[in-house]
Coordinates of N, CA, C and O in Angstrom, one line a residue:
M208 N 6.1 -10.0 7.9 CA 5.3 -9.6 6.6 C 6.2 -9.0 5.6 O 6.0 -9.3 4.6
L209 N 7.5 -8.6 6.1 CA 8.3 -7.9 4.9 C 9.0 -8.9 4.2 O 9.4 -8.6 3.1
D210 N 9.5 -9.9 5.0 CA 10.1 -11.0 4.2 C 9.1 -11.6 3.0 O 9.7 -11.9 2.0
L211 N 8.0 -11.8 3.4 CA 7.0 -12.3 2.6 C 6.8 -11.3 1.3 O 6.5 -11.8 0.1
L212 N 6.8 -9.9 1.5 CA 6.8 -9.2 0.6 C 7.8 -9.0 -0.3 O 7.6 -9.1 -1.4
Y213 N 9.2 -9.2 0.2 CA 10.3 -9.3 -0.6 C 10.4 -10.8 -1.7 O 10.7 -10.5 -2.7
K214 N 9.7 -11.8 -0.8 CA 9.8 -13.0 -1.5 C 8.8 -12.9 -2.7 O 8.9 -13.7 -3.6
T215 N 7.9 -12.1 -2.7 CA 6.6 -12.1 -3.4 C 6.9 -11.3 -4.6 O 6.3 -11.6 -5.8
I216 N 7.8 -10.4 -4.6 CA 8.2 -9.4 -5.6 C 8.5 -10.0 -6.9 O 7.9 -9.7 -7.8
P217 N 9.3 -11.1 -7.0 CA 9.5 -11.7 -8.4 C 8.4 -12.2 -8.8 O 8.1 -12.3 -10.1
E218 N 7.6 -12.8 -8.2 CA 6.3 -13.3 -8.5 C 5.2 -12.2 -9.0 O 4.4 -12.5 -10.1
V219 N 5.3 -11.2 -8.6 CA 4.6 -9.9 -8.9 C 4.9 -9.6 -10.3 O 4.3 -9.4 -11.5
I220 N 6.4 -9.5 -10.7 CA 7.1 -9.1 -11.9 C 6.6 -10.1 -13.1 O 6.1 -9.6 -14.0
K221 N 6.6 -11.5 -12.6 CA 6.2 -12.5 -13.5 C 4.9 -12.5 -13.8 O 4.2 -12.4 -15.0
S222 N 3.8 -12.0 -13.1 CA 2.5 -11.9 -13.1 C 2.3 -10.5 -14.2 O 1.4 -10.8 -14.8
I223 N 3.2 -9.7 -14.0 CA 2.9 -8.4 -14.7 C 3.3 -8.8 -16.2 O 2.6 -8.7 -17.2
D224 N 4.3 -9.5 -16.2 CA 5.0 -10.0 -17.5 C 4.0 -10.8 -18.5 O 3.8 -11.0 -19.6
N225 N 3.3 -11.9 -17.6 CA 2.3 -12.6 -18.1 C 0.9 -12.1 -18.3 O 0.1 -12.9 -18.5
N226 N 0.6 -10.7 -18.0 CA -0.7 -10.3 -18.3 C -2.0 -10.8 -17.4 O -2.9 -10.8 -18.0
D227 N -1.2 -11.2 -16.1 CA -2.6 -11.8 -15.3 C -3.4 -11.1 -14.7 O -3.2 -9.8 -15.1
T228 N -4.5 -11.5 -14.4 CA -5.5 -10.6 -14.0 C -5.2 -9.7 -12.7 O -5.3 -10.2 -11.7
W229 N -5.3 -8.5 -13.3 CA -5.1 -7.4 -12.1 C -6.3 -6.4 -12.1 O -7.0 -6.3 -13.0
Q230 N -6.5 -5.9 -11.1 CA -7.9 -5.1 -10.9 C -7.4 -3.7 -10.4 O -6.3 -3.5 -9.8
G231 N -8.1 -2.9 -10.7 CA -7.6 -1.3 -10.3 C -8.8 -0.5 -10.0 O -9.7 -0.7 -10.7
V232 N -8.6 0.5 -9.0 CA -9.8 1.3 -8.8 C -9.0 2.8 -8.4 O -7.8 2.7 -8.0
L233 N -9.8 3.7 -8.4 CA -9.4 5.2 -7.9 C -10.2 5.4 -6.6 O -11.3 5.5 -6.8
I234 N -9.3 5.9 -5.9 CA -9.8 6.3 -4.5 C -9.7 7.4 -4.4 O -8.7 8.2 -4.0
N235 N -11.0 8.3 -4.5 CA -10.7 9.8 -4.6 C -12.0 10.1 -3.7 O -12.5 11.3 -4.0
K236 N -12.2 9.8 -2.8 CA -13.5 10.1 -1.9 C -12.5 10.7 -0.6 O -13.3 11.2 0.3
R237 N -11.4 10.5 -0.3 CA -10.6 10.9 0.7 C -9.0 11.1 0.2 O -8.4 10.5 -0.8
Q238 N -8.5 12.1 1.0 CA -6.9 12.2 0.6 C -5.9 11.4 1.6 O -6.4 10.9 2.4
P239 N -4.9 10.7 0.9 CA -4.4 11.4 -0.3 C -5.3 10.7 -1.7 O -5.5 9.3 -1.5
Y240 N -5.6 11.2 -2.7 CA -6.0 10.5 -3.7 C -4.9 9.2 -4.3 O -4.1 9.5 -4.2
T241 N -5.7 8.2 -4.2 CA -4.7 6.9 -4.6 C -5.5 6.2 -5.7 O -6.6 5.8 -5.8
T242 N -4.4 5.5 -6.5 CA -4.7 4.6 -7.5 C -4.2 3.1 -6.8 O -3.1 3.3 -6.3
R243 N -5.3 2.4 -6.8 CA -4.7 1.1 -6.4 C -5.1 -0.1 -7.4 O -6.0 -0.2 -7.8
I244 N -3.8 -0.8 -7.6 CA -3.9 -2.0 -8.2 C -3.6 -3.2 -7.4 O -2.8 -3.1 -6.7
F245 N -4.5 -4.2 -7.7 CA -4.3 -5.3 -6.8 C -4.6 -6.8 -7.3 O -5.5 -6.8 -8.4
R246 N -4.3 -7.8 -6.7 CA -4.5 -9.0 -7.0 C -4.1 -10.1 -6.0 O -3.1 -9.8 -5.3
D247 N -4.4 -11.4 -5.9 CA -4.2 -12.3 -4.7 C -3.2 -13.0 -5.2 O -2.8 -13.1 -6.3
F248 N -2.3 -13.2 -4.3 CA -1.1 -14.0 -4.4 C -1.1 -15.2 -3.3 O -1.0 -14.7 -2.0
N249 N -1.4 -16.2 -3.5 CA -1.4 -17.4 -2.6 C -2.0 -17.0 -1.1 O -1.4 -17.3 -0.2
G250 N -3.1 -16.6 -1.2 CA -3.7 -16.0 0.0 C -3.4 -14.7 0.5 O -4.2 -14.4 1.6
Y251 N -2.6 -13.9 -0.2 CA -2.3 -12.8 0.5 C -2.8 -11.8 -0.9 O -2.6 -12.0 -1.9
R252 N -3.1 -10.4 -0.3 CA -3.3 -9.5 -1.5 C -1.9 -8.4 -1.7 O -1.5 -7.8 -0.5
V253 N -1.9 -8.4 -2.8 CA -0.5 -7.5 -3.2 C -1.2 -6.4 -3.9 O -2.3 -6.1 -4.7
C254 N -0.9 -5.1 -3.3 CA -1.5 -3.9 -3.8 C -0.2 -2.9 -4.4 O 0.8 -2.7 -3.9
L255 N -0.6 -2.3 -5.4 CA 0.3 -1.3 -6.0 C -0.2 0.1 -6.2 O -1.6 0.3 -6.7
H256 N 0.2 0.8 -5.0 CA -0.7 2.1 -4.7 C 0.3 3.3 -5.6 O 1.4 3.2 -5.3
A257 N -0.6 4.3 -6.0 CA 0.0 5.7 -6.4 C -0.6 6.7 -5.7 O -1.9 6.9 -5.8
F258 N 0.0 7.4 -5.0 CA -0.4 8.4 -4.0 C -0.1 9.6 -4.6 O 0.8 9.9 -5.1
E259 N -1.3 10.7 -4.5 CA -1.1 12.1 -5.0 C -0.6 12.7 -3.9 O -1.0 12.5 -2.6
K260 N 0.3 13.8 -3.9 CA 0.6 14.7 -3.1 C -0.6 15.6 -2.4 O -1.5 15.7 -3.1
C261 N -0.6 15.7 -1.1 CA -1.8 16.2 -0.4 C -1.0 16.9 1.0 O 0.2 16.9 1.1
K262 N -2.0 17.9 1.2 CA -1.3 18.4 2.6 C -1.5 17.5 3.8 O -2.5 16.8 3.9
T263 N -0.8 18.0 5.0 CA -0.8 17.1 6.2 C -2.3 17.0 6.8 O -2.8 16.0 7.2
D264 N -2.9 18.0 6.8 CA -4.1 18.3 7.6 C -5.3 17.6 6.7 O -6.5 17.4 7.1
E265 N -5.1 17.1 5.4 CA -5.9 16.4 4.4 C -6.0 14.9 4.7 O -7.0 14.2 4.2
S266 N -5.1 14.4 5.1 CA -4.8 13.0 5.2 C -5.4 12.5 6.7 O -5.3 13.2 7.9
I267 N -5.9 11.4 7.0 CA -6.5 10.7 8.2 C -5.8 9.8 8.8 O -5.5 8.7 8.0
P268 N -5.4 9.9 9.8 CA -4.8 8.5 10.9 C -6.0 7.6 10.7 O -7.2 7.6 10.9
H269 N -5.6 6.4 10.5 CA -6.4 5.1 10.5 C -5.6 3.9 10.8 O -4.4 3.6 10.5
P270 N -6.4 2.8 11.3 CA -5.7 1.5 11.6 C -6.1 0.6 10.3 O -6.8 1.0 9.3
H271 N -5.6 -0.2 10.1 CA -5.7 -1.3 9.1 C -6.4 -2.8 9.6 O -6.3 -3.1 10.9
P272 N -7.3 -3.2 9.0 CA -8.1 -4.4 9.5 C -7.1 -5.8 9.1 O -7.5 -6.7 9.6
W273 N -6.0 -5.6 8.5 CA -5.2 -6.8 8.4 C -3.7 -6.2 8.7 O -3.4 -5.0 8.5
P274 N -2.9 -7.4 8.9 CA -1.3 -7.3 8.8 C -1.0 -6.6 7.6 O -1.3 -7.3 6.6
G275 N 0.2 -5.9 7.4 CA 0.8 -5.9 6.1 C 2.2 -5.3 6.2 O 2.5 -4.7 7.2
A276 N 2.8 -5.3 5.2 CA 4.1 -4.8 4.9 C 4.2 -3.9 3.5 O 3.4 -4.0 2.4
F277 N 4.9 -2.7 3.7 CA 4.8 -1.7 2.5 C 6.4 -1.3 2.2 O 7.4 -1.3 3.3
L278 N 6.4 -1.2 0.7 CA 7.7 -0.7 0.5 C 7.5 0.6 -0.6 O 6.8 0.6 -1.5
I279 N 8.2 1.8 -0.3 CA 8.2 2.8 -1.3 C 9.2 2.6 -2.2 O 10.3 2.5 -2.2
L280 N 8.7 2.6 -3.5 CA 9.3 2.1 -4.8 C 9.7 3.6 -5.5 O 10.6 3.6 -6.2
D281 N 9.1 4.5 -5.4 CA 9.5 5.8 -5.9 C 8.6 7.1 -5.1 O 7.4 6.8 -5.0
G282 N 9.2 8.1 -4.9 CA 8.8 9.2 -4.1 C 9.0 9.1 -2.7 O 10.2 8.7 -2.4
G283 N 7.9 9.3 -1.8 CA 8.2 9.4 -0.5 C 7.0 10.1 0.3 O 6.1 10.7 -0.3
Y284 N 7.1 10.0 1.5 CA 6.0 10.3 2.3 C 6.2 10.6 3.9 O 7.2 9.8 4.3
E285 N 5.7 11.7 4.2 CA 5.8 11.8 5.9 C 4.7 10.9 6.2 O 3.6 10.7 5.8
Q286 N 5.1 10.2 7.5 CA 4.2 9.3 7.9 C 4.1 9.3 9.6 O 5.1 9.6 10.2
E287 N 3.0 9.6 9.9 CA 2.7 9.5 11.7 C 2.2 8.1 12.1 O 1.4 7.6 11.2
I288 N 2.8 7.9 13.1 CA 2.4 6.2 13.5 C 2.1 6.4 15.0 O 2.7 7.3 16.0
G289 N 0.9 5.9 15.3 CA 0.5 6.0 16.9 C 0.1 4.5 17.3 O -0.3 3.6 16.4
F290 N -0.4 4.3 18.6 CA -0.7 2.9 19.0 C -1.6 3.1 19.8 O -1.6 3.9 21.0
S291 N -2.8 2.7 19.7 CA -4.0 3.0 20.7 C -4.0 1.9 21.8 O -3.5 0.8 21.7
E292 N -4.4 2.3 23.1 CA -4.3 1.3 24.0 C -5.5 0.2 23.9 O -5.3 -0.8 24.6
D293 N -6.5 0.3 23.1 CA -7.3 -0.6 22.9 C -7.9 -0.6 21.5 O -7.3 0.1 20.8
L294 N -8.9 -1.4 21.2 CA -9.4 -1.4 20.0 C -10.6 -0.3 19.8 O -11.3 -0.3 18.6
T295 N -10.8 0.6 20.6 CA -11.9 1.4 20.3 C -11.3 3.0 20.2 O -12.0 3.9 19.6
S296 N -10.3 3.4 20.8 CA -9.9 4.8 21.0 C -8.8 5.1 20.1 O -8.1 4.2 19.3
L297 N -8.5 6.3 19.9 CA -7.6 6.7 19.1 C -6.1 6.8 20.0 O -6.3 6.9 21.1
P298 N -5.0 6.8 19.3 CA -3.8 6.9 20.0 C -3.6 8.0 21.0 O -4.2 9.1 20.1
K299 N -2.9 8.3 21.5 CA -2.7 9.7 22.5 C -1.6 10.3 21.8 O -1.4 11.7 21.8
T300 N -0.6 9.6 21.2 CA 0.5 10.3 20.7 C 0.7 9.6 19.3 O 0.5 8.5 19.3
F301 N 1.4 10.4 18.5 CA 1.9 10.0 17.2 C 3.4 10.5 16.9 O 3.7 11.3 17.7
I302 N 4.3 9.5 16.2 CA 5.6 9.9 16.0 C 5.6 10.2 14.6 O 4.8 9.5 13.8
K303 N 6.3 11.2 14.1 CA 6.6 11.4 12.8 C 7.8 11.1 12.1 O 8.7 11.5 12.9
T304 N 7.6 10.6 11.0 CA 8.9 10.3 10.4 C 8.8 10.3 8.8 O 7.4 10.5 8.3
V305 N 9.9 10.4 8.0 CA 9.8 10.4 6.6 C 10.1 9.3 6.0 O 11.2 9.0 6.3
F306 N 9.6 8.4 5.2 CA 10.0 7.4 4.4 C 10.2 7.9 2.9 O 9.5 8.5 2.6
K307 N 11.3 7.7 2.5 CA 11.8 7.9 1.0 C 11.8 6.6 0.1 O 11.7 5.3 0.5
T308 N 12.2 6.7 -1.0 CA 12.8 5.5 -2.0 C 13.1 4.4 -1.3 O 14.3 5.1 -0.8
G309 N 12.9 3.4 -1.2 CA 13.6 2.2 -0.7 C 13.3 1.9 0.7 O 13.6 0.9 1.2
S310 N 12.6 2.7 1.1 CA 12.0 2.7 2.7 C 11.0 1.4 2.8 O 10.0 1.6 1.8
S311 N 10.9 0.8 3.7 CA 9.8 -0.4 3.9 C 9.8 -0.3 5.6 O 10.4 0.1 6.7
Y312 N 8.4 -1.0 5.8 CA 7.9 -1.3 7.2 C 7.0 -2.0 7.1 O 6.3 -2.3 6.2
E313 N 6.4 -2.5 8.2 CA 5.4 -3.4 8.5 C 4.2 -2.9 9.8 O 4.8 -2.3 10.3
I314 N 3.2 -3.1 9.4 CA 2.0 -2.8 10.6 C 1.6 -4.4 10.9 O 0.8 -5.1 9.9
I315 N 1.7 -4.6 12.0 CA 1.4 -6.3 12.2 C 0.4 -6.2 13.6 O 0.2 -7.3 14.1
E316 N 0.0 -5.1 14.1 CA -0.8 -5.0 15.3 C -2.3 -4.4 15.0 O -2.0 -3.2 14.1
P317 N -3.5 -4.8 15.2 CA -4.6 -4.1 15.2 C -4.6 -2.6 15.6 O -5.6 -1.6 15.2
N318 N -3.9 -2.3 16.5 CA -3.9 -1.0 17.5 C -3.2 -0.2 16.6 O -3.1 1.1 17.3
I319 N -2.4 -0.1 15.9 CA -1.6 0.7 14.9 C -2.2 1.4 14.0 O -2.8 0.8 13.3
F320 N -2.0 2.9 14.4 CA -2.5 4.0 13.2 C -1.5 4.3 12.5 O -0.2 4.7 13.2
H321 N -1.6 4.6 11.4 CA -0.8 5.5 10.5 C -1.6 6.4 9.9 O -2.7 6.2 9.6
K322 N -0.6 7.5 9.3 CA -1.2 8.6 8.5 C 0.0 8.8 7.4 O 1.2 9.1 7.8
I323 N -0.4 8.8 6.3 CA 0.6 9.2 5.2 C 0.2 10.5 4.6 O -1.0 10.8 4.2
T324 N 1.3 11.2 4.4 CA 1.3 12.5 3.5 C 2.0 12.6 2.5 O 3.5 12.8 2.8
P325 N 1.8 12.3 1.5 CA 2.8 12.2 0.5 C 3.8 13.3 0.0 O 2.7 14.5 -0.1
L326 N 4.9 13.3 -0.1 CA 5.7 14.7 -0.2 C 5.5 15.2 -1.7 O 5.8 16.2 -2.0
K327 N 5.3 14.0 -2.5 CA 5.3 14.1 -4.1 C 4.7 12.8 -4.6 O 4.3 12.0 -3.7
Y328 N 4.3 12.8 -5.8 CA 3.4 11.7 -6.3 C 4.7 10.4 -5.8 O 5.8 10.3 -6.1
T329 N 3.9 9.5 -5.1 CA 4.7 8.2 -4.5 C 4.0 6.7 -4.9 O 2.8 6.8 -5.2
R330 N 4.8 6.1 -5.4 CA 4.5 4.6 -5.7 C 4.9 3.6 -4.5 O 6.2 3.7 -4.4
T331 N 4.2 2.4 -4.3 CA 4.5 1.7 -3.4 C 3.8 0.1 -3.7 O 3.1 0.1 -4.6
I332 N 4.4 -0.6 -3.0 CA 3.8 -2.0 -3.2 C 3.6 -2.3 -1.8 O 4.4 -2.3 -1.0
S333 N 2.3 -3.3 -1.6 CA 2.2 -3.7 0.0 C 1.5 -5.2 -0.3 O 1.1 -5.4 -1.6
I334 N 1.8 -5.9 1.0 CA 1.0 -7.2 0.8 C 0.5 -7.1 2.3 O 0.7 -6.7 3.3
N335 N -0.9 -7.6 1.9 CA -2.0 -7.5 3.1 C -2.1 -9.0 3.7 O -2.4 -10.1 2.6
G336 N -2.0 -9.4 4.8 CA -2.5 -10.7 5.3 C -4.1 -11.0 5.5 O -4.7 -10.0 5.3
P337 N -4.3 -12.0 6.0 CA -5.8 -12.3 6.3 C -6.1 -11.2 7.4 O -5.4 -10.7 8.2
D338 N -7.5 -10.6 7.6 CA -7.9 -9.7 8.7 C -7.5 -10.3 9.7 O -7.5 -11.6 10.2
F339 N -7.3 -9.1 10.7 CA -7.1 -9.5 12.2 C -8.2 -10.1 12.8 O -9.6 -9.7 12.1
E340 N -8.3 -11.2 13.7 CA -9.5 -11.7 14.4 C -10.5 -10.5 15.0 O -11.5 -10.8 14.9
E341 N -9.6 -9.8 15.7 CA -10.3 -8.5 16.2 C -9.8 -7.3 15.6 O -8.5 -7.0 15.7
Q342 N -10.7 -6.4 15.0 CA -10.2 -5.3 14.5 C -10.5 -4.1 15.1 O -11.5 -4.0 15.9
H343 N -9.8 -3.0 14.9 CA -10.0 -1.8 15.7 C -11.4 -1.1 15.2 O -11.7 -1.5 14.1
S344 N -12.2 -0.5 16.0 CA -13.5 -0.1 15.6 C -13.4 1.1 14.7 O -14.3 1.4 14.1
L345 N -12.3 1.5 14.6 CA -12.2 2.6 13.5 C -11.7 2.3 12.0 O -11.4 3.2 11.4
V346 N -11.7 1.1 11.8 CA -11.3 0.8 10.6 C -11.9 1.2 9.4 O -13.4 1.0 9.6
R347 N -11.6 1.7 8.5 CA -12.2 2.1 7.3 C -12.0 1.3 6.2 O -10.9 1.3 5.7
R348 N -12.8 0.9 5.3 CA -12.7 -0.2 4.2 C -13.3 0.7 2.9 O -14.1 1.5 2.9
T349 N -12.7 0.3 1.8 CA -12.9 0.8 0.7 C -13.9 0.1 -0.4 O -14.6 0.4 -1.1
A350 N -14.0 -1.2 0.1 CA -15.1 -2.3 -0.6 C -16.5 -1.6 -0.6 O -16.5 -1.1 0.5
N351 N -17.0 -2.3 -1.6 CA -18.7 -1.5 -1.7 C -18.6 0.1 -1.7 O -19.7 0.4 -1.0
K352 N -17.8 0.7 -2.1 CA -18.0 2.2 -1.9 C -18.0 3.0 -3.0 O -18.1 4.0 -3.5
N353 N -18.5 1.9 -4.5 CA -18.7 2.3 -5.6 C -17.5 3.4 -6.2 O -17.6 4.2 -7.0
L354 N -16.3 2.9 -6.2 CA -15.3 3.4 -6.5 C -14.8 3.3 -8.1 O -15.4 2.3 -8.7
K355 N -14.2 4.1 -8.9 CA -14.1 4.3 -10.3 C -13.1 3.1 -10.6 O -12.0 3.2 -10.1
E356 N -13.5 2.3 -11.6 CA -12.4 1.2 -11.8 C -11.6 1.7 -13.1 O -12.0 2.7 -13.7
I357 N -10.2 1.4 -13.2 CA -9.3 1.9 -14.0 C -9.7 1.2 -15.1 O -9.5 -0.2 -15.2
P358 N -9.4 2.0 -16.5 CA -9.9 1.4 -18.0 C -8.4 0.5 -18.0 O -7.6 0.8 -17.5
T359 N -8.8 -0.5 -18.5 CA -7.9 -1.6 -19.2 C -6.4 -1.0 -19.6 O -5.2 -1.2 -19.3
E360 N -6.7 -0.1 -20.6 CA -5.3 0.6 -21.2 C -4.5 1.4 -20.3 O -3.5 1.2 -20.2
D361 N -5.1 1.9 -19.3 CA -4.6 2.8 -18.2 C -3.8 1.6 -17.4 O -2.6 2.1 -16.7
L362 N -4.5 0.8 -16.9 CA -4.0 -0.4 -16.3 C -3.0 -1.1 -16.6 O -2.0 -1.3 -16.0
D363 N -2.8 -1.2 -17.8 CA -1.6 -1.8 -18.5 C -0.5 -0.7 -18.6 O 0.8 -1.2 -18.1
K364 N -0.8 0.3 -18.9 CA 0.5 1.3 -18.7 C 0.8 1.4 -17.4 O 2.3 1.4 -17.3
T365 N 0.0 1.6 -16.5 CA 0.8 1.6 -15.2 C 1.4 0.5 -14.5 O 2.3 0.6 -13.9
L366 N 0.7 -0.9 -15.2 CA 1.5 -2.1 -14.7 C 3.2 -2.0 -14.9 O 3.8 -2.6 -14.4
F367 N 3.1 -1.5 -16.5 CA 4.4 -1.3 -17.2 C 5.5 -0.7 -15.9 O 6.5 -1.0 -16.0
C368 N 4.8 0.6 -15.7 CA 5.7 1.4 -14.8 C 6.1 0.7 -13.4 O 7.4 0.9 -13.2
Y369 N 5.3 -0.1 -13.0 CA 5.5 -0.8 -11.5 C 6.5 -1.9 -11.9 O 7.5 -2.1 -11.0
K370 N 6.3 -2.5 -13.1 CA 7.1 -3.6 -13.6 C 8.8 -3.1 -13.5 O 9.5 -3.6 -13.2
M371 N 9.0 -2.1 -14.1 CA 10.4 -1.2 -14.5 C 10.8 -0.7 -13.0 O 12.1 -1.3 -12.4
L372 N 9.8 -0.3 -11.9 CA 10.2 0.2 -10.7 C 10.6 -1.2 -9.8 O 11.6 -1.5 -9.1
L373 N 9.9 -2.1 -9.9 CA 10.2 -3.4 -9.3 C 11.5 -4.2 -9.6 O 12.2 -4.8 -8.9
R374 N 11.6 -4.1 -11.0 CA 12.9 -4.5 -11.7 C 14.0 -3.9 -11.1 O 15.1 -4.4 -10.5
K375 N 14.0 -2.5 -10.9 CA 15.0 -1.8 -10.7 C 15.4 -2.1 -8.9 O 16.6 -2.2 -8.6
F376 N 14.3 -2.3 -8.3 CA 14.4 -2.6 -6.8 C 15.2 -4.0 -6.7 O 16.1 -4.0 -6.0
C377 N 14.7 -4.9 -7.4 CA 15.4 -6.2 -7.3 C 16.7 -6.3 -7.9 O 17.7 -6.9 -7.0
N378 N 17.2 -5.4 -8.9 CA 18.3 -5.2 -9.2 C 19.4 -4.7 -8.1 O 20.5 -4.9 -7.7
M379 N 18.9 -3.7 -7.5 CA 19.5 -2.8 -6.5 C 19.7 -3.9 -5.2 O 20.8 -3.8 -4.5
E380 N 18.6 -4.8 -4.9 CA 18.9 -5.4 -3.7 C 19.4 -6.9 -4.0 O 19.4 -7.9 -2.9
G381 N 19.8 -7.2 -5.2 CA 20.2 -8.5 -5.4 C 19.3 -9.6 -5.3 O 19.5 -10.7 -5.5
I382 N 17.9 -9.3 -5.8 CA 16.8 -10.2 -5.7 C 16.5 -10.7 -7.3 O 16.7 -10.2 -8.3
L383 N 16.7 -12.1 -7.3 CA 16.6 -12.9 -8.3 C 15.3 -12.8 -9.0 O 14.3 -13.1 -8.2
Y384 N 15.0 -12.6 -10.2 CA 13.7 -12.6 -10.9 C 13.7 -13.4 -12.1 O 15.0 -12.9 -12.8
A385 N 12.6 -14.2 -12.8 CA 13.1 -14.6 -14.1 C 12.8 -13.4 -15.2 O 11.7 -12.7 -14.8
G386 N 13.7 -13.3 -16.0 CA 13.2 -12.2 -16.9 C 14.3 -11.2 -16.7 O 14.7 -10.2 -16.9

């Protein structure tokens, strides 16, 4: 998934430059408060997330319904990672680590839980694959939750910031992109 994420970044930059259709929602019913901007790329969903800082006890460990890869573009967070023995129980133990700007990782099993606690305002890019055939029973989705859409003007400003962060990442990593 990480290779796919890195290969998709130039396409994301081009999409922002061409003002392609992006959608955005504010996830403010749980911590950390999150701005999510997203669109599909070749059957995968790319998400640009901005996380507000929160306290460790406010964030909730959760599994994902799909495999994904994640890259921190700016900021950082503490992450707790655990692995449940089956698709119904919580992990018995978690490891804790800190991810800073430039850190990346992937979640490729339905039993992996993670909990992020942003240490400061943090922006990331992720790519999600198709849903796992069997998902963990504790998966929580944001779809159909009546989330507030991000106004077009705010969406455009935010996309411009992500474009600059993505270009900076490409320049540091030697990834070629048009523009």
